[in-house]
Amino acid sequence: MGIGYAALAIKAGLTPFETVSMSVLIYAGAGQIMIATMLAQGATLFNIVLTSFVLNFRYFVMNTCIYNKVDDASLSVRIPSSHLAVDEAFAMFMLMEESSIWTYIGLAGIAWLSWIFGAIIGVIVLNVLPIIVANSFNISLYALFVALLVPAVKESKELAILVVITAILNVVLQFFIGNWSLIIAILLGALIGMYTVDDDTVLGDAYKTGDDNCSNEEVQ
Amino acid sequence: MDITLLIILCALVTFIPRVIPAIFMERLNFSPKFEKFLNLIPYTALAALICPGVLTVDPDLWYIGLIGAVIAGGLAWKKVPLGAIVIITVIVLIAVYLMVPFLPVLI
């Protein structure tokens, strides 16, 4: 996956060093891909930073859950480890019995390192790969996006409709507001979803809610 | 654009939301409505990232992205594991690229 991101970033005009730095410092799968895409489309710095903020704000919710679950973490461990939050590590840890911060750090740390490693491999091999292979890797990111969406969409018709509405919004808005359409479509889509999508669909397993946010007793 | 500045700013706006809950351990409660809004963002973000971006991955061959998306979608529907989906899609697309010179009708 890191390879696909690297392909996109290099194509957007980033240097190999910048490409890998983003994986180390920002560490947000979809967020980084969005940055590379927006750069390629010539979006402004402010626009890209704001869209990153919105797209990555979900880590706030995830870390709220994670640090409520862990029982053995001092501040000096919590602060650096908070950087490791991503969707996959979050989902796995919240579904585990284990509640030690070190289990989480092991799990999430490996995900972080492999994302960085992927980017390094990407910038190295892309120099020697034929263009069609590089292009195919490029599309692998979209394959990943689709593969992440399909299971959720399969479960819920409302969510499927919401996904289509958001996509249409994004396309239509591009004619009026250019690069701002991405962030506006994301927010408008989520806003519409608040009223159209079933609560159970979006507040499933790892996020079990109620008056008691994501407590681990509820997560098996 | 200053790429270094962009990376630093994006790293900050990503790290700050991550670190706040780690510092303030006491339970931060959102209204369920707001939480629902936040939980929906990854889905709407994926939707907006895919469409129309998937059609412009290769500016010379718009349908390449579409083929990739359809293959990945079909495999995901059949519950093929994520890694396998990505690998199969890449392999099929390389094959498609190799076939393109023989398919002038499509171009």
mmCIF file of C-alpha atoms in Angstrom:
data_model
loop_
_atom_site.group_PDB
_atom_site.id
_atom_site.type_symbol
_atom_site.label_atom_id
_atom_site.label_comp_id
_atom_site.label_asym_id
_atom_site.label_seq_id
_atom_site.Cartn_x
_atom_site.Cartn_y
_atom_site.Cartn_z
ATOM 1 C CA MET A 1 0.000 0.000 0.000
ATOM 2 C CA GLY A 2 2.857 2.333 0.823
ATOM 3 C CA ILE A 3 4.114 1.635 -2.689
ATOM 4 C CA GLY A 4 0.935 2.968 -4.266
ATOM 5 C CA TYR A 5 1.147 6.114 -2.174
ATOM 6 C CA ALA A 6 4.781 6.601 -3.217
ATOM 7 C CA ALA A 7 3.808 6.274 -6.879
ATOM 8 C CA LEU A 8 1.190 8.965 -6.483
ATOM 9 C CA ALA A 9 3.450 11.306 -4.504
ATOM 10 C CA ILE A 10 6.351 11.054 -6.937
ATOM 11 C CA LYS A 11 3.980 11.668 -9.812
ATOM 12 C CA ALA A 12 2.657 14.761 -8.015
ATOM 13 C CA GLY A 13 6.209 16.126 -8.079
ATOM 14 C CA LEU A 14 7.418 15.329 -4.559
ATOM 15 C CA THR A 15 11.042 14.289 -4.068
ATOM 16 C CA PRO A 16 11.743 10.808 -2.645
ATOM 17 C CA PHE A 17 12.787 12.450 0.647
ATOM 18 C CA GLU A 18 9.548 14.439 0.901
ATOM 19 C CA THR A 19 7.540 11.348 -0.004
ATOM 20 C CA VAL A 20 9.058 9.274 2.802
ATOM 21 C CA SER A 21 8.984 12.202 5.271
ATOM 22 C CA MET A 22 5.245 12.419 4.855
ATOM 23 C CA SER A 23 4.877 8.757 5.773
ATOM 24 C CA VAL A 24 7.003 9.266 8.896
ATOM 25 C CA LEU A 25 5.603 12.598 10.095
ATOM 26 C CA ILE A 26 2.007 12.714 8.918
ATOM 27 C CA TYR A 27 1.245 8.982 8.844
ATOM 28 C CA ALA A 28 -2.308 9.006 7.541
ATOM 29 C CA GLY A 29 -3.084 6.601 4.697
ATOM 30 C CA ALA A 30 -6.002 8.262 2.971
ATOM 31 C CA GLY A 31 -4.820 11.669 4.205
ATOM 32 C CA GLN A 32 -1.459 11.377 2.446
ATOM 33 C CA ILE A 33 -3.044 10.139 -0.757
ATOM 34 C CA MET A 34 -5.371 13.094 -0.669
ATOM 35 C CA ILE A 35 -2.426 15.473 -0.195
ATOM 36 C CA ALA A 36 -0.641 13.986 -3.210
ATOM 37 C CA THR A 37 -3.811 14.090 -5.313
ATOM 38 C CA MET A 38 -4.577 17.701 -4.394
ATOM 39 C CA LEU A 39 -0.961 18.722 -5.050
ATOM 40 C CA ALA A 40 -1.165 17.192 -8.510
ATOM 41 C CA GLN A 41 -4.362 19.144 -9.125
ATOM 42 C CA GLY A 42 -2.731 22.405 -8.005
ATOM 43 C CA ALA A 43 -4.726 23.060 -4.817
ATOM 44 C CA THR A 44 -3.586 25.819 -2.455
ATOM 45 C CA LEU A 45 -1.579 25.125 0.709
ATOM 46 C CA PHE A 46 -4.400 26.342 2.936
ATOM 47 C CA ASN A 47 -6.941 24.151 1.171
ATOM 48 C CA ILE A 48 -4.759 21.050 1.525
ATOM 49 C CA VAL A 49 -4.016 21.672 5.223
ATOM 50 C CA LEU A 50 -7.681 22.264 6.040
ATOM 51 C CA THR A 51 -8.799 19.150 4.153
ATOM 52 C CA SER A 52 -6.123 17.112 5.995
ATOM 53 C CA PHE A 53 -7.411 18.397 9.296
ATOM 54 C CA VAL A 54 -10.988 17.398 8.519
ATOM 55 C CA LEU A 55 -10.063 14.020 7.071
ATOM 56 C CA ASN A 56 -7.723 13.163 9.959
ATOM 57 C CA PHE A 57 -9.883 14.483 12.769
ATOM 58 C CA ARG A 58 -11.292 11.000 13.206
ATOM 59 C CA TYR A 59 -8.032 10.080 14.996
ATOM 60 C CA PHE A 60 -9.241 12.292 17.815
ATOM 61 C CA VAL A 61 -12.193 9.975 18.328
ATOM 62 C CA MET A 62 -10.056 6.847 17.925
ATOM 63 C CA ASN A 63 -7.464 7.948 20.447
ATOM 64 C CA THR A 64 -10.180 8.918 22.890
ATOM 65 C CA CYS A 65 -11.278 5.293 22.761
ATOM 66 C CA ILE A 66 -7.766 3.846 22.835
ATOM 67 C CA TYR A 67 -6.539 5.846 25.833
ATOM 68 C CA ASN A 68 -9.720 5.073 27.690
ATOM 69 C CA LYS A 69 -9.034 1.417 27.180
ATOM 70 C CA VAL A 70 -5.339 1.244 28.131
ATOM 71 C CA ASP A 71 -4.626 0.896 31.831
ATOM 72 C CA ASP A 72 -0.849 1.104 32.164
ATOM 73 C CA ALA A 73 0.293 4.211 30.341
ATOM 74 C CA SER A 74 2.130 7.226 31.729
ATOM 75 C CA LEU A 75 1.979 10.572 29.977
ATOM 76 C CA SER A 76 5.467 10.126 28.530
ATOM 77 C CA VAL A 77 4.324 6.938 26.799
ATOM 78 C CA ARG A 78 0.905 8.204 25.788
ATOM 79 C CA ILE A 79 2.090 11.324 23.991
ATOM 80 C CA PRO A 80 4.489 9.722 21.488
ATOM 81 C CA SER A 81 2.297 6.651 21.002
ATOM 82 C CA SER A 82 -0.671 8.826 20.028
ATOM 83 C CA HIS A 83 1.058 9.407 16.686
ATOM 84 C CA LEU A 84 0.507 5.738 15.784
ATOM 85 C CA ALA A 85 -3.270 5.885 15.526
ATOM 86 C CA VAL A 86 -4.687 4.648 12.216
ATOM 87 C CA ASP A 87 -7.940 2.941 11.327
ATOM 88 C CA GLU A 88 -6.592 -0.616 11.112
ATOM 89 C CA ALA A 89 -4.599 -0.545 14.373
ATOM 90 C CA PHE A 90 -7.526 1.087 16.136
ATOM 91 C CA ALA A 91 -10.028 -1.500 14.954
ATOM 92 C CA MET A 92 -7.740 -4.396 15.899
ATOM 93 C CA PHE A 93 -6.844 -3.098 19.345
ATOM 94 C CA MET A 94 -10.414 -2.223 20.293
ATOM 95 C CA LEU A 95 -11.514 -5.748 19.415
ATOM 96 C CA MET A 96 -8.753 -7.385 21.506
ATOM 97 C CA GLU A 97 -9.042 -8.572 25.090
ATOM 98 C CA GLU A 98 -5.611 -7.171 25.823
ATOM 99 C CA SER A 99 -5.554 -3.643 27.256
ATOM 100 C CA SER A 100 -1.839 -2.986 27.743
ATOM 101 C CA ILE A 101 -0.392 0.062 26.007
ATOM 102 C CA TRP A 102 2.600 -2.027 24.949
ATOM 103 C CA THR A 103 0.388 -4.433 23.026
ATOM 104 C CA TYR A 104 -1.064 -1.447 21.241
ATOM 105 C CA ILE A 105 2.357 0.082 20.582
ATOM 106 C CA GLY A 106 3.625 -3.222 19.183
ATOM 107 C CA LEU A 107 0.627 -3.566 16.913
ATOM 108 C CA ALA A 108 0.418 0.049 15.783
ATOM 109 C CA GLY A 109 4.206 0.463 15.617
ATOM 110 C CA ILE A 110 4.529 -2.383 13.124
ATOM 111 C CA ALA A 111 1.809 -0.807 10.988
ATOM 112 C CA TRP A 112 3.674 2.519 11.067
ATOM 113 C CA LEU A 113 7.041 0.981 10.169
ATOM 114 C CA SER A 114 5.575 -1.045 7.330
ATOM 115 C CA TRP A 115 3.881 2.057 5.937
ATOM 116 C CA ILE A 116 7.236 3.886 5.988
ATOM 117 C CA PHE A 117 9.016 0.849 4.572
ATOM 118 C CA GLY A 118 6.436 0.657 1.770
ATOM 119 C CA ALA A 119 7.101 4.279 0.850
ATOM 120 C CA ILE A 120 10.874 3.663 0.789
ATOM 121 C CA ILE A 121 10.462 0.571 -1.394
ATOM 122 C CA GLY A 122 8.083 2.587 -3.550
ATOM 123 C CA VAL A 123 10.472 5.445 -4.263
ATOM 124 C CA ILE A 124 13.287 2.989 -4.986
ATOM 125 C CA VAL A 125 11.459 0.567 -7.273
ATOM 126 C CA LEU A 126 9.497 3.230 -9.115
ATOM 127 C CA ASN A 127 12.726 4.480 -10.623
ATOM 128 C CA VAL A 128 13.399 1.151 -12.237
ATOM 129 C CA LEU A 129 9.869 -0.099 -12.920
ATOM 130 C CA PRO A 130 8.381 0.224 -16.377
ATOM 131 C CA ILE A 131 5.716 2.912 -16.562
ATOM 132 C CA ILE A 132 2.793 0.503 -16.949
ATOM 133 C CA VAL A 133 3.688 -1.281 -13.722
ATOM 134 C CA ALA A 134 4.027 2.050 -11.914
ATOM 135 C CA ASN A 135 0.643 3.136 -13.279
ATOM 136 C CA SER A 136 -0.923 -0.130 -12.157
ATOM 137 C CA PHE A 137 0.395 0.427 -8.631
ATOM 138 C CA ASN A 138 -1.085 3.860 -8.780
ATOM 139 C CA ILE A 139 -4.495 2.380 -9.354
ATOM 140 C CA SER A 140 -3.938 -0.096 -6.524
ATOM 141 C CA LEU A 141 -4.772 2.725 -4.118
ATOM 142 C CA TYR A 142 -8.157 3.145 -5.669
ATOM 143 C CA ALA A 143 -8.566 -0.615 -5.527
ATOM 144 C CA LEU A 144 -7.880 -0.350 -1.804
ATOM 145 C CA PHE A 145 -10.396 2.476 -1.365
ATOM 146 C CA VAL A 146 -13.058 0.499 -3.185
ATOM 147 C CA ALA A 147 -12.226 -2.654 -1.229
ATOM 148 C CA LEU A 148 -12.615 -0.742 2.048
ATOM 149 C CA LEU A 149 -15.940 0.753 1.035
ATOM 150 C CA VAL A 150 -17.642 -2.282 -0.471
ATOM 151 C CA PRO A 151 -18.122 -4.373 2.706
ATOM 152 C CA ALA A 152 -19.690 -1.412 4.544
ATOM 153 C CA VAL A 153 -21.862 -0.521 1.592
ATOM 154 C CA LYS A 154 -22.966 -4.137 1.187
ATOM 155 C CA GLU A 155 -24.267 -4.108 4.760
ATOM 156 C CA SER A 156 -26.287 -0.944 4.498
ATOM 157 C CA LYS A 157 -28.358 0.406 1.640
ATOM 158 C CA GLU A 158 -28.518 3.854 3.226
ATOM 159 C CA LEU A 159 -24.744 3.985 3.382
ATOM 160 C CA ALA A 160 -24.527 2.896 -0.258
ATOM 161 C CA ILE A 161 -26.863 5.708 -1.260
ATOM 162 C CA LEU A 162 -24.869 8.162 0.846
ATOM 163 C CA VAL A 163 -21.644 7.105 -0.863
ATOM 164 C CA VAL A 164 -23.199 7.708 -4.287
ATOM 165 C CA ILE A 165 -24.621 11.072 -3.196
ATOM 166 C CA THR A 166 -21.210 12.169 -1.878
ATOM 167 C CA ALA A 167 -19.505 11.125 -5.108
ATOM 168 C CA ILE A 168 -22.038 13.063 -7.194
ATOM 169 C CA LEU A 169 -21.723 16.087 -4.884
ATOM 170 C CA ASN A 170 -17.960 16.029 -5.328
ATOM 171 C CA VAL A 171 -18.202 15.889 -9.115
ATOM 172 C CA VAL A 172 -20.849 18.607 -9.373
ATOM 173 C CA LEU A 173 -19.190 20.920 -6.862
ATOM 174 C CA GLN A 174 -15.913 20.748 -8.760
ATOM 175 C CA PHE A 175 -17.460 22.874 -11.492
ATOM 176 C CA PHE A 176 -18.261 25.626 -9.010
ATOM 177 C CA ILE A 177 -15.575 25.578 -6.348
ATOM 178 C CA GLY A 178 -12.744 23.539 -7.893
ATOM 179 C CA ASN A 179 -10.501 21.856 -5.345
ATOM 180 C CA TRP A 180 -12.647 22.856 -2.391
ATOM 181 C CA SER A 181 -15.253 20.363 -3.571
ATOM 182 C CA LEU A 182 -13.458 17.453 -1.833
ATOM 183 C CA ILE A 183 -13.688 18.859 1.681
ATOM 184 C CA ILE A 184 -17.174 20.315 1.161
ATOM 185 C CA ALA A 185 -18.481 17.040 -0.298
ATOM 186 C CA ILE A 186 -16.982 15.063 2.620
ATOM 187 C CA LEU A 187 -18.612 17.321 5.211
ATOM 188 C CA LEU A 188 -21.955 17.665 3.417
ATOM 189 C CA GLY A 189 -22.054 13.908 2.860
ATOM 190 C CA ALA A 190 -21.463 13.178 6.561
ATOM 191 C CA LEU A 191 -24.074 15.799 7.464
ATOM 192 C CA ILE A 192 -26.659 14.177 5.200
ATOM 193 C CA GLY A 193 -25.668 10.764 6.572
ATOM 194 C CA MET A 194 -26.460 11.869 10.127
ATOM 195 C CA TYR A 195 -30.119 11.895 9.127
ATOM 196 C CA THR A 196 -30.274 9.137 6.547
ATOM 197 C CA VAL A 197 -27.999 6.348 7.814
ATOM 198 C CA ASP A 198 -29.015 3.915 10.508
ATOM 199 C CA ASP A 199 -27.241 4.432 13.860
ATOM 200 C CA ASP A 200 -26.142 0.786 14.088
ATOM 201 C CA THR A 201 -24.361 0.958 10.765
ATOM 202 C CA VAL A 202 -21.885 3.642 11.734
ATOM 203 C CA LEU A 203 -21.619 3.069 15.445
ATOM 204 C CA GLY A 204 -20.771 -0.590 15.047
ATOM 205 C CA ASP A 205 -18.361 -2.934 16.811
ATOM 206 C CA ALA A 206 -15.323 -0.881 17.683
ATOM 207 C CA TYR A 207 -17.263 2.295 18.233
ATOM 208 C CA LYS A 208 -20.068 0.956 20.433
ATOM 209 C CA THR A 209 -21.628 3.995 21.924
ATOM 210 C CA GLY A 210 -24.515 5.224 23.977
ATOM 211 C CA ASP A 211 -23.905 7.384 27.022
ATOM 212 C CA ASP A 212 -20.793 5.337 27.589
ATOM 213 C CA ASN A 213 -18.372 6.051 24.733
ATOM 214 C CA CYS A 214 -16.495 3.052 23.368
ATOM 215 C CA SER A 215 -15.852 1.365 26.700
ATOM 216 C CA ASN A 216 -14.043 -1.914 26.311
ATOM 217 C CA GLU A 217 -16.553 -3.912 28.329
ATOM 218 C CA GLU A 218 -18.941 -3.567 25.440
ATOM 219 C CA VAL A 219 -16.403 -4.687 22.885
ATOM 220 C CA GLN A 220 -15.925 -8.388 22.833
ATOM 221 C CA MET B 1 4.362 25.902 -3.061
ATOM 222 C CA ASP B 2 6.717 25.312 -0.153
ATOM 223 C CA ILE B 3 6.475 21.543 0.243
ATOM 224 C CA THR B 4 8.419 21.494 3.527
ATOM 225 C CA LEU B 5 5.950 23.944 5.063
ATOM 226 C CA LEU B 6 3.058 21.886 3.700
ATOM 227 C CA ILE B 7 4.408 18.704 5.283
ATOM 228 C CA ILE B 8 5.001 20.399 8.648
ATOM 229 C CA LEU B 9 1.539 21.963 8.725
ATOM 230 C CA CYS B 10 -0.199 18.757 7.653
ATOM 231 C CA ALA B 11 1.808 16.818 10.263
ATOM 232 C CA LEU B 12 0.667 19.306 12.925
ATOM 233 C CA VAL B 13 -3.016 19.267 12.030
ATOM 234 C CA THR B 14 -2.869 15.465 12.058
ATOM 235 C CA PHE B 15 -0.884 15.122 15.293
ATOM 236 C CA ILE B 16 -2.816 17.641 17.399
ATOM 237 C CA PRO B 17 -6.148 15.782 17.228
ATOM 238 C CA ARG B 18 -4.218 12.576 17.940
ATOM 239 C CA VAL B 19 -2.393 13.849 21.011
ATOM 240 C CA ILE B 20 -5.180 15.738 22.792
ATOM 241 C CA PRO B 21 -7.039 12.611 23.953
ATOM 242 C CA ALA B 22 -3.697 11.095 25.011
ATOM 243 C CA ILE B 23 -2.987 14.043 27.306
ATOM 244 C CA PHE B 24 -6.469 14.482 28.687
ATOM 245 C CA MET B 25 -7.336 10.955 29.653
ATOM 246 C CA GLU B 26 -10.622 11.774 31.312
ATOM 247 C CA ARG B 27 -13.491 10.728 29.184
ATOM 248 C CA LEU B 28 -14.292 13.124 26.410
ATOM 249 C CA ASN B 29 -17.934 12.663 25.632
ATOM 250 C CA PHE B 30 -19.484 13.713 22.387
ATOM 251 C CA SER B 31 -23.140 13.788 21.655
ATOM 252 C CA PRO B 32 -24.018 10.590 19.786
ATOM 253 C CA LYS B 33 -25.095 12.752 16.846
ATOM 254 C CA PHE B 34 -21.669 14.372 16.558
ATOM 255 C CA GLU B 35 -19.958 11.025 16.944
ATOM 256 C CA LYS B 36 -22.080 9.675 14.134
ATOM 257 C CA PHE B 37 -21.043 12.626 11.995
ATOM 258 C CA LEU B 38 -17.364 11.909 12.706
ATOM 259 C CA ASN B 39 -17.768 8.201 12.015
ATOM 260 C CA LEU B 40 -19.343 8.904 8.656
ATOM 261 C CA ILE B 41 -16.420 11.027 7.488
ATOM 262 C CA PRO B 42 -14.174 8.099 6.479
ATOM 263 C CA TYR B 43 -16.932 6.738 4.233
ATOM 264 C CA THR B 44 -17.765 10.039 2.579
ATOM 265 C CA ALA B 45 -14.041 10.783 2.260
ATOM 266 C CA LEU B 46 -13.449 7.470 0.450
ATOM 267 C CA ALA B 47 -16.396 8.178 -1.834
ATOM 268 C CA ALA B 48 -15.117 11.650 -2.682
ATOM 269 C CA LEU B 49 -11.564 10.391 -3.163
ATOM 270 C CA ILE B 50 -12.664 7.632 -5.540
ATOM 271 C CA CYS B 51 -15.016 9.688 -7.651
ATOM 272 C CA PRO B 52 -13.990 11.235 -9.958
ATOM 273 C CA GLY B 53 -10.283 10.666 -9.166
ATOM 274 C CA VAL B 54 -10.402 7.061 -10.322
ATOM 275 C CA LEU B 55 -11.136 8.199 -13.879
ATOM 276 C CA THR B 56 -8.046 10.377 -14.052
ATOM 277 C CA VAL B 57 -5.396 8.047 -12.577
ATOM 278 C CA ASP B 58 -4.058 7.577 -16.062
ATOM 279 C CA PRO B 59 -4.981 10.702 -18.024
ATOM 280 C CA ASP B 60 -4.435 8.906 -21.326
ATOM 281 C CA LEU B 61 -6.696 5.949 -20.587
ATOM 282 C CA TRP B 62 -9.671 6.976 -18.461
ATOM 283 C CA TYR B 63 -11.158 3.473 -18.377
ATOM 284 C CA ILE B 64 -8.075 1.885 -16.759
ATOM 285 C CA GLY B 65 -9.082 3.223 -13.334
ATOM 286 C CA LEU B 66 -12.652 2.185 -13.883
ATOM 287 C CA ILE B 67 -11.608 -1.383 -14.731
ATOM 288 C CA GLY B 68 -9.475 -1.472 -11.583
ATOM 289 C CA ALA B 69 -12.327 -0.184 -9.431
ATOM 290 C CA VAL B 70 -14.792 -2.720 -10.854
ATOM 291 C CA ILE B 71 -12.383 -5.623 -10.291
ATOM 292 C CA ALA B 72 -11.609 -4.510 -6.741
ATOM 293 C CA GLY B 73 -15.297 -3.955 -6.021
ATOM 294 C CA GLY B 74 -16.225 -7.388 -7.331
ATOM 295 C CA LEU B 75 -13.505 -9.115 -5.312
ATOM 296 C CA ALA B 76 -14.435 -7.214 -2.143
ATOM 297 C CA TRP B 77 -18.050 -8.228 -2.657
ATOM 298 C CA LYS B 78 -16.867 -11.867 -2.751
ATOM 299 C CA LYS B 79 -15.004 -11.229 0.540
ATOM 300 C CA VAL B 80 -11.543 -11.720 -0.896
ATOM 301 C CA PRO B 81 -8.912 -10.475 1.613
ATOM 302 C CA LEU B 82 -7.723 -6.892 1.185
ATOM 303 C CA GLY B 83 -4.123 -7.701 0.260
ATOM 304 C CA ALA B 84 -5.201 -10.245 -2.355
ATOM 305 C CA ILE B 85 -7.611 -7.723 -3.875
ATOM 306 C CA VAL B 86 -4.854 -5.175 -4.374
ATOM 307 C CA ILE B 87 -2.412 -7.718 -5.824
ATOM 308 C CA ILE B 88 -4.959 -9.269 -8.211
ATOM 309 C CA THR B 89 -6.085 -5.828 -9.375
ATOM 310 C CA VAL B 90 -2.504 -4.746 -10.098
ATOM 311 C CA ILE B 91 -1.798 -7.944 -12.045
ATOM 312 C CA VAL B 92 -4.983 -7.654 -14.099
ATOM 313 C CA LEU B 93 -4.239 -4.010 -14.881
ATOM 314 C CA ILE B 94 -0.725 -4.815 -16.040
ATOM 315 C CA ALA B 95 -2.326 -7.381 -18.368
ATOM 316 C CA VAL B 96 -4.817 -4.771 -19.582
ATOM 317 C CA TYR B 97 -2.007 -2.308 -20.259
ATOM 318 C CA LEU B 98 -0.188 -4.957 -22.274
ATOM 319 C CA MET B 99 -3.343 -5.542 -24.302
ATOM 320 C CA VAL B 100 -4.084 -1.873 -24.970
ATOM 321 C CA PRO B 101 -2.070 -1.655 -28.233
ATOM 322 C CA PHE B 102 -4.275 -4.418 -29.643
ATOM 323 C CA LEU B 103 -7.520 -2.750 -28.642
ATOM 324 C CA PRO B 104 -7.623 0.410 -30.774
ATOM 325 C CA VAL B 105 -11.412 0.496 -30.597
ATOM 326 C CA LEU B 106 -11.395 1.365 -26.941
ATOM 327 C CA ILE B 107 -9.042 4.329 -27.190
#
